[in-house]
Amino acid sequence: MELFFILVLIVTMAYALGSGYPVAFALPGSAILTIALASLVGYFATGSVDAYFTHGGPGQWLSAGVTNFRGIYWEAERDTLIAIPLFVFMGIMLQRSKIAEDLLVTMAQLFGPIPGGLGISVVFVGALLAATTGIVGATVVAMGLISLPAMLRNRYSPALATGTIAASGTLGQIIPPSIVLIILADQLASAVDQASTTRQALYKASTGEISMPADFALTSTSAGEMFLGALVPGLLLVGLYMLFILGFALLKPHMAPTVPREGAYDRRFAWQVFITLVPPLALIFLVLGSIIMGIATVNQAGAIGAIGAMIMAGYRLRDGEKGAYTPAILAIIALLAVGVVVSFHAVNIKRITTSTDVLALVVALIAVSLLLIAIFWSGWRTMKIEDTLRGVMIETAKTTSLVFIILIGAAMLTAAFRAFGGEDLVREFLQSMPGGFWSQFVIVMLVIFILGFFLDFIEIAVVVVPIVAPILLADPSANVTAVWLGVMIGLNIQTSFLTPPFGFALFYLRGVAPATVRTIAMYKGVIAFIGLQLMALTIVGLNPALVNYLPNRVSLLSETAPPPKNPRLQVCMEEFAAEEYAENGDEIAAAIERARALDLSLLPEDLAEDLTESFDTAAEAIPQMEEILAAQRAIDDATYEYKPLHRQVRGIERDVRRLDARIEDLELVVVRSGPTGIYSAEQGENAKERIADLTAQKEELEAGIPPEWDEAAKQFKTLQQADQRARLAYRRTTDQAYEPVVEVLQVIRAGDALKALRNDIEALQEALDKDTAEEFVEKVSAVRSMVGDVPGAGDVRDPINEARKAMRSSTPDKETARTELANAMQALEREIAWREQASTELLPQLEVYNAAIRDTIGLRGLDRLPREQALYVAGCSSHHRDVSLSF
């Protein structure tokens, strides 16, 4: 029956959408009607409204309460979604203020003399508008009204002209900032949680171990990472469009002729290009640059974009009038002033101590005041001129409301689909396909592509993604990232605007195209661009680094970069170290031998002993890396024969677990059947028969496990354990080899800090005679803390602490305190003396040794990865790593 209600749900939704019923109501309406029907049938047939729901049911949902329902199915306050109205506002404001129109006209004049120049200019402007507006309808309409007549007038092929405009208008779906990327990030965040639970359960079922290694876990994604991941694929698509138009123009110049500019390329035209092109580029840099450099979150960047668009609209709406650019100039001056102040001084109103702090704060306040004046001034203009601001706000509210209503409706539809066991059916179907992950992935991409013929991008993103994404992300054989999967889906969804019969870009263009352009020509024109989109999809699919590298790079170079001991970074860090040892191993070994010959008698005994042991330990690092490489080669050699067997057995075990789950459900039916149960006696008997059939199927499956499996699995696990032991040993060795070096360097360099404390300790001796016991204790506590902050100053801190104890007792003992302070001064002089000698005789040699091993043996001991290593790790971790043999 559950399958029947899934079909009812899908048919109802398809009928509602096909009949033209609003999507925002078709999705939740289909879910509500189907749930109500299943509940009524269950109640009258079995007496339980939950009878025909595989997962939960209305009775359980209602008993869970509204709070639990909202927490599980949809959370309206998710921060990711706040960026949607901000970017929508930015796009509509730029479109209403005719900045998009200026771009099209100017770029057409600039690129016109190039073969296919008008088409290239449309793609270029489409990319710019995609990075500023992201509104497909507005972009296609604007370019259709302005560029299409010009292209037709200059004898461009109608198919090429319309195809170029329609395809360029869809770039806003993949080039950030993009609403679809924000929605995908939001949906994938939930999918990652589900996939992580599934992968953890799979690891436990396969290995019997409770905890899964951290480097096998999935990482979630954010809108900012999605923006970074989609940037290169978006530019790749732009490049493909331009190359196609250029090649088409060269092969058939009569269908895409050059269009020389009527005027001269003089200073006036150069200024026109500058004032038209630079502000949108500056806005793109502010929005995307602030995200990439970690200055702002996606929501904050959206606010920057909205304000920037309003300032740009402020001068464009007063174009040609005196003082049109005054607010924009004020804003630029204010931003430059803030940037200069922040670059040279940390402005904090709570930490004003010097006149410089006051000056920096005053300049910052003046700059912020000027920026606020520019914002309000521009806002006043947009409100008064043609009532632009009001129109933009209304359109923003409409668009945002539409998106949010569809999100809520899609969440209800997905919940109903899962409740009827639809997700389990999809999972079973995909996992039963031969070819593993990639066959599943191709099928999902094909389904999304076909759905694009009939559905809008939002419906696909919020209905299909929550169902298929957890299944694909949980698969350890591909181990894909959420960012890569999201960008691939985004590229695929983009085709939905071009594919007939419901290609929305075609509808938008048809509405503004002249009657001389036949609809069939428009359909012909987009075929090539659909092919280019699929080509870009294939390129990105085969080269995951195009998506993953930039988010990894930004993450590892940011101020909040993960520490080098992060488990996810270890494999790539060890690959880097192995390459360095292969290239510079002799130099590193020589540096270790020179360090072993150092005279450490200047150091305290404990430091000298630890440092000597660290030199011996460091010498073991390179041989241990050879053990890692040997263990990895052994695994690689065994993988060829073991992998097919592993896949076969794990597939059988997966099917067995599926049968066990069905048997468990049927056993529950048997228990609840009878006169007092919710199921009839007949249903109970049917369930028993079904259990017997499933048990027989299970035994048949288990009999299909090859007899050599246990021994092969045991041998391969032995190889994996050897590899893991070698890696853990190497990591312990490098930690033990580098930590003493860091400690000794810190201790020696702390000599000046100890000298600075001499006066403070001497002052304590005077305070002992002058101050009361309470006042002395307060002062000695402060000095004790300062000494405690100095590395290796324990011999000085201990007598100071004893002096404090002597004066804190019920009967303060000044003589003991005086003696301990004298001991502290003697210890201080000794510590200063040996540090001064070590600074001249030993420190330079230790620094040379540190430089030789810091980026290899000492890499895990650093606070953060150096730039070279961070870039290597970013590139290394950008490729998918098959970890399925560990499951």
CSV table of C-alpha atoms in Angstrom, one decimal, residues 257-487:
chain,number,residue,atom,x,y,z
A,257,PRO,CA,29.5,39.3,-38.9
A,258,THR,CA,31.7,41.9,-37.3
A,259,VAL,CA,30.0,45.2,-36.4
A,260,PRO,CA,32.5,48.1,-36.4
A,261,ARG,CA,31.6,51.0,-34.1
A,262,GLU,CA,30.3,54.1,-35.8
A,263,GLY,CA,32.2,56.5,-33.6
A,264,ALA,CA,35.9,56.7,-32.8
A,265,TYR,CA,37.7,54.8,-30.0
A,266,ASP,CA,38.7,58.0,-28.2
A,267,ARG,CA,38.9,59.2,-24.7
A,268,ARG,CA,35.2,59.8,-24.4
A,269,PHE,CA,34.5,56.2,-25.4
A,270,ALA,CA,37.2,55.0,-23.0
A,271,TRP,CA,35.5,57.0,-20.2
A,272,GLN,CA,32.2,55.5,-21.2
A,273,VAL,CA,33.6,52.0,-20.9
A,274,PHE,CA,35.3,52.8,-17.6
A,275,ILE,CA,32.2,54.3,-15.9
A,276,THR,CA,30.0,51.5,-17.2
A,277,LEU,CA,32.3,48.5,-16.5
A,278,VAL,CA,34.2,49.4,-13.4
A,279,PRO,CA,31.3,50.0,-10.9
A,280,PRO,CA,29.7,46.5,-11.5
A,281,LEU,CA,33.2,44.9,-11.4
A,282,ALA,CA,33.9,46.8,-8.1
A,283,LEU,CA,30.6,45.5,-6.7
A,284,ILE,CA,31.4,42.0,-7.7
A,285,PHE,CA,34.8,42.3,-6.0
A,286,LEU,CA,33.2,43.7,-2.9
A,287,VAL,CA,30.6,40.9,-2.7
A,288,LEU,CA,32.6,37.9,-3.8
A,289,GLY,CA,36.0,39.2,-2.6
A,290,SER,CA,34.7,39.8,0.9
A,291,ILE,CA,33.5,36.1,1.0
A,292,ILE,CA,36.7,34.7,-0.6
A,293,MET,CA,39.0,36.7,1.8
A,294,GLY,CA,36.9,35.7,4.8
A,295,ILE,CA,36.0,39.3,5.6
A,296,ALA,CA,32.3,38.8,5.4
A,297,THR,CA,29.8,36.0,5.6
A,298,VAL,CA,27.4,35.3,2.7
A,299,ASN,CA,24.7,37.3,4.5
A,300,GLN,CA,27.0,40.2,5.2
A,301,ALA,CA,28.2,40.1,1.6
A,302,GLY,CA,24.5,40.2,0.5
A,303,ALA,CA,24.0,43.3,2.5
A,304,ILE,CA,27.1,44.8,0.9
A,305,GLY,CA,25.7,44.0,-2.5
A,306,ALA,CA,22.3,45.5,-1.8
A,307,ILE,CA,23.8,48.7,-0.5
A,308,GLY,CA,26.3,48.9,-3.4
A,309,ALA,CA,23.5,48.4,-5.9
A,310,MET,CA,21.5,51.2,-4.3
A,311,ILE,CA,24.4,53.6,-4.5
A,312,MET,CA,25.0,52.7,-8.1
A,313,ALA,CA,21.3,53.2,-8.9
A,314,GLY,CA,21.5,56.6,-7.1
A,315,TYR,CA,23.9,58.0,-9.7
A,316,ARG,CA,22.5,56.2,-12.7
A,317,LEU,CA,19.0,57.5,-12.1
A,318,ARG,CA,20.4,61.1,-12.1
A,319,ASP,CA,22.6,60.4,-15.1
A,320,GLY,CA,23.7,63.6,-16.9
A,321,GLU,CA,22.6,65.9,-14.1
A,322,LYS,CA,24.9,68.0,-11.9
A,323,GLY,CA,26.1,66.2,-8.7
A,324,ALA,CA,24.9,62.8,-9.9
A,325,TYR,CA,28.0,61.1,-8.7
A,326,THR,CA,28.4,62.9,-5.4
A,327,PRO,CA,26.9,60.2,-3.1
A,328,ALA,CA,29.0,57.5,-4.9
A,329,ILE,CA,32.2,59.6,-4.5
A,330,LEU,CA,31.4,60.1,-0.8
A,331,ALA,CA,31.0,56.4,-0.4
A,332,ILE,CA,34.3,55.6,-2.1
A,333,ILE,CA,36.2,58.2,0.0
A,334,ALA,CA,34.6,56.8,3.2
A,335,LEU,CA,35.5,53.2,2.3
A,336,LEU,CA,39.1,54.2,1.4
A,337,ALA,CA,39.4,56.0,4.7
A,338,VAL,CA,38.1,53.1,6.7
A,339,GLY,CA,40.4,50.7,4.8
A,340,VAL,CA,43.4,52.9,5.6
A,341,VAL,CA,42.6,53.3,9.2
A,342,VAL,CA,41.9,49.6,9.7
A,343,SER,CA,45.2,48.7,7.8
A,344,PHE,CA,47.3,50.8,10.2
A,345,HIS,CA,45.5,50.6,13.4
A,346,ALA,CA,43.1,48.3,15.3
A,347,VAL,CA,40.1,50.4,16.1
A,348,ASN,CA,38.3,49.4,19.3
A,349,ILE,CA,36.2,51.9,21.3
A,350,LYS,CA,36.7,49.8,24.4
A,351,ARG,CA,40.5,49.9,24.3
A,352,ILE,CA,41.3,53.6,23.9
A,353,THR,CA,44.5,54.3,25.7
A,354,THR,CA,46.6,56.7,23.6
A,355,SER,CA,46.1,59.7,21.4
A,356,THR,CA,46.7,57.5,18.4
A,357,ASP,CA,43.7,55.4,19.4
A,358,VAL,CA,41.5,58.5,19.7
A,359,LEU,CA,42.7,59.8,16.3
A,360,ALA,CA,42.0,56.5,14.6
A,361,LEU,CA,38.5,56.3,16.2
A,362,VAL,CA,37.6,59.9,15.1
A,363,VAL,CA,38.7,59.2,11.5
A,364,ALA,CA,36.8,56.0,11.5
A,365,LEU,CA,33.6,57.7,12.8
A,366,ILE,CA,33.9,60.5,10.2
A,367,ALA,CA,34.3,57.9,7.5
A,368,VAL,CA,31.4,55.8,8.7
A,369,SER,CA,29.3,58.9,8.9
A,370,LEU,CA,30.1,59.9,5.3
A,371,LEU,CA,29.2,56.3,4.2
A,372,LEU,CA,25.9,56.5,6.0
A,373,ILE,CA,25.2,59.9,4.4
A,374,ALA,CA,26.0,58.4,0.9
A,375,ILE,CA,23.7,55.4,1.6
A,376,PHE,CA,20.8,57.5,2.8
A,377,TRP,CA,21.3,60.0,0.0
A,378,SER,CA,21.3,57.3,-2.6
A,379,GLY,CA,18.3,55.7,-1.0
A,380,TRP,CA,16.4,59.0,-1.1
A,381,ARG,CA,17.1,59.3,-4.8
A,382,THR,CA,15.9,55.8,-5.6
A,383,MET,CA,12.8,56.5,-3.6
A,384,LYS,CA,12.0,59.8,-5.2
A,385,ILE,CA,13.0,59.1,-8.8
A,386,GLU,CA,10.4,57.0,-10.6
A,387,ASP,CA,9.5,55.4,-7.3
A,388,THR,CA,12.3,52.9,-8.0
A,389,LEU,CA,12.9,51.8,-4.4
A,390,ARG,CA,9.3,51.0,-3.7
A,391,GLY,CA,9.1,48.9,-6.9
A,392,VAL,CA,12.3,47.1,-6.1
A,393,MET,CA,11.1,46.3,-2.5
A,394,ILE,CA,7.8,45.0,-3.8
A,395,GLU,CA,9.5,42.7,-6.4
A,396,THR,CA,12.0,41.6,-3.8
A,397,ALA,CA,9.2,40.7,-1.3
A,398,LYS,CA,7.3,38.8,-4.0
A,399,THR,CA,10.3,36.8,-5.2
A,400,THR,CA,11.5,36.0,-1.7
A,401,SER,CA,8.0,35.0,-0.6
A,402,LEU,CA,7.7,32.7,-3.6
A,403,VAL,CA,11.0,31.0,-2.7
A,404,PHE,CA,10.2,30.5,0.9
A,405,ILE,CA,6.7,29.2,0.2
A,406,ILE,CA,8.1,26.7,-2.2
A,407,LEU,CA,10.7,25.7,0.4
A,408,ILE,CA,8.0,25.0,2.9
A,409,GLY,CA,5.8,23.2,0.4
A,410,ALA,CA,8.8,21.1,-0.8
A,411,ALA,CA,9.7,20.2,2.8
A,412,MET,CA,6.2,18.9,3.3
A,413,LEU,CA,6.3,16.9,0.0
A,414,THR,CA,9.7,15.4,0.9
A,415,ALA,CA,8.4,14.5,4.4
A,416,ALA,CA,5.4,12.7,2.9
A,417,PHE,CA,7.7,10.9,0.3
A,418,ARG,CA,9.9,9.7,3.1
A,419,ALA,CA,7.0,8.7,5.3
A,420,PHE,CA,5.7,6.3,2.6
A,421,GLY,CA,9.2,4.8,2.3
A,422,GLY,CA,10.0,6.5,-1.0
A,423,GLU,CA,13.5,7.4,0.0
A,424,ASP,CA,14.2,3.7,0.8
A,425,LEU,CA,12.9,2.7,-2.6
A,426,VAL,CA,15.1,5.2,-4.3
A,427,ARG,CA,18.1,4.0,-2.3
A,428,GLU,CA,17.4,0.4,-3.0
A,429,PHE,CA,17.0,1.2,-6.7
A,430,LEU,CA,20.2,3.2,-7.0
A,431,GLN,CA,22.3,0.7,-4.9
A,432,SER,CA,21.1,-2.2,-7.0
A,433,MET,CA,22.5,-0.6,-10.1
A,434,PRO,CA,25.8,-2.1,-11.4
A,435,GLY,CA,28.8,0.2,-11.6
A,436,GLY,CA,28.7,1.5,-8.0
A,437,PHE,CA,28.5,5.2,-7.3
A,438,TRP,CA,29.2,6.5,-10.8
A,439,SER,CA,26.3,4.6,-12.3
A,440,GLN,CA,24.0,6.0,-9.5
A,441,PHE,CA,25.4,9.5,-10.1
A,442,VAL,CA,24.8,9.4,-13.8
A,443,ILE,CA,21.2,8.2,-13.3
A,444,VAL,CA,20.5,11.0,-10.8
A,445,MET,CA,22.0,13.5,-13.2
A,446,LEU,CA,19.9,12.1,-16.0
A,447,VAL,CA,16.7,12.3,-13.9
A,448,ILE,CA,17.5,15.9,-12.9
A,449,PHE,CA,18.1,16.8,-16.6
A,450,ILE,CA,14.8,15.3,-17.7
A,451,LEU,CA,13.0,16.9,-14.8
A,452,GLY,CA,14.4,20.2,-16.1
A,453,PHE,CA,12.2,19.9,-19.1
A,454,PHE,CA,9.1,20.3,-16.9
A,455,LEU,CA,10.1,21.8,-13.6
A,456,ASP,CA,11.7,25.0,-12.4
A,457,PHE,CA,15.1,25.0,-10.7
A,458,ILE,CA,13.7,25.6,-7.2
A,459,GLU,CA,11.4,22.6,-7.4
A,460,ILE,CA,14.2,20.4,-8.5
A,461,ALA,CA,16.6,21.7,-5.8
A,462,VAL,CA,14.2,21.4,-2.9
A,463,VAL,CA,12.4,18.2,-3.9
A,464,VAL,CA,15.0,16.0,-5.6
A,465,VAL,CA,18.1,17.0,-3.8
A,466,PRO,CA,17.0,16.1,-0.2
A,467,ILE,CA,16.1,12.6,-1.5
A,468,VAL,CA,19.1,11.7,-3.6
A,469,ALA,CA,21.9,13.7,-2.0
A,470,PRO,CA,22.2,11.7,1.3
A,471,ILE,CA,22.4,8.5,-0.8
A,472,LEU,CA,25.2,9.8,-3.0
A,473,LEU,CA,27.1,11.5,-0.2
A,474,ALA,CA,27.1,8.4,2.0
A,475,ASP,CA,28.8,6.3,-0.6
A,476,PRO,CA,32.5,5.8,0.5
A,477,SER,CA,33.6,4.5,-2.9
A,478,ALA,CA,33.5,8.0,-4.4
A,479,ASN,CA,33.7,9.9,-1.2
A,480,VAL,CA,32.6,13.1,-3.0
A,481,THR,CA,32.3,16.4,-1.2
A,482,ALA,CA,29.0,18.2,-0.7
A,483,VAL,CA,30.4,21.2,-2.5
A,484,TRP,CA,31.2,19.2,-5.6
A,485,LEU,CA,27.8,17.5,-5.6
A,486,GLY,CA,26.0,20.8,-5.2
A,487,VAL,CA,27.9,22.5,-8.0
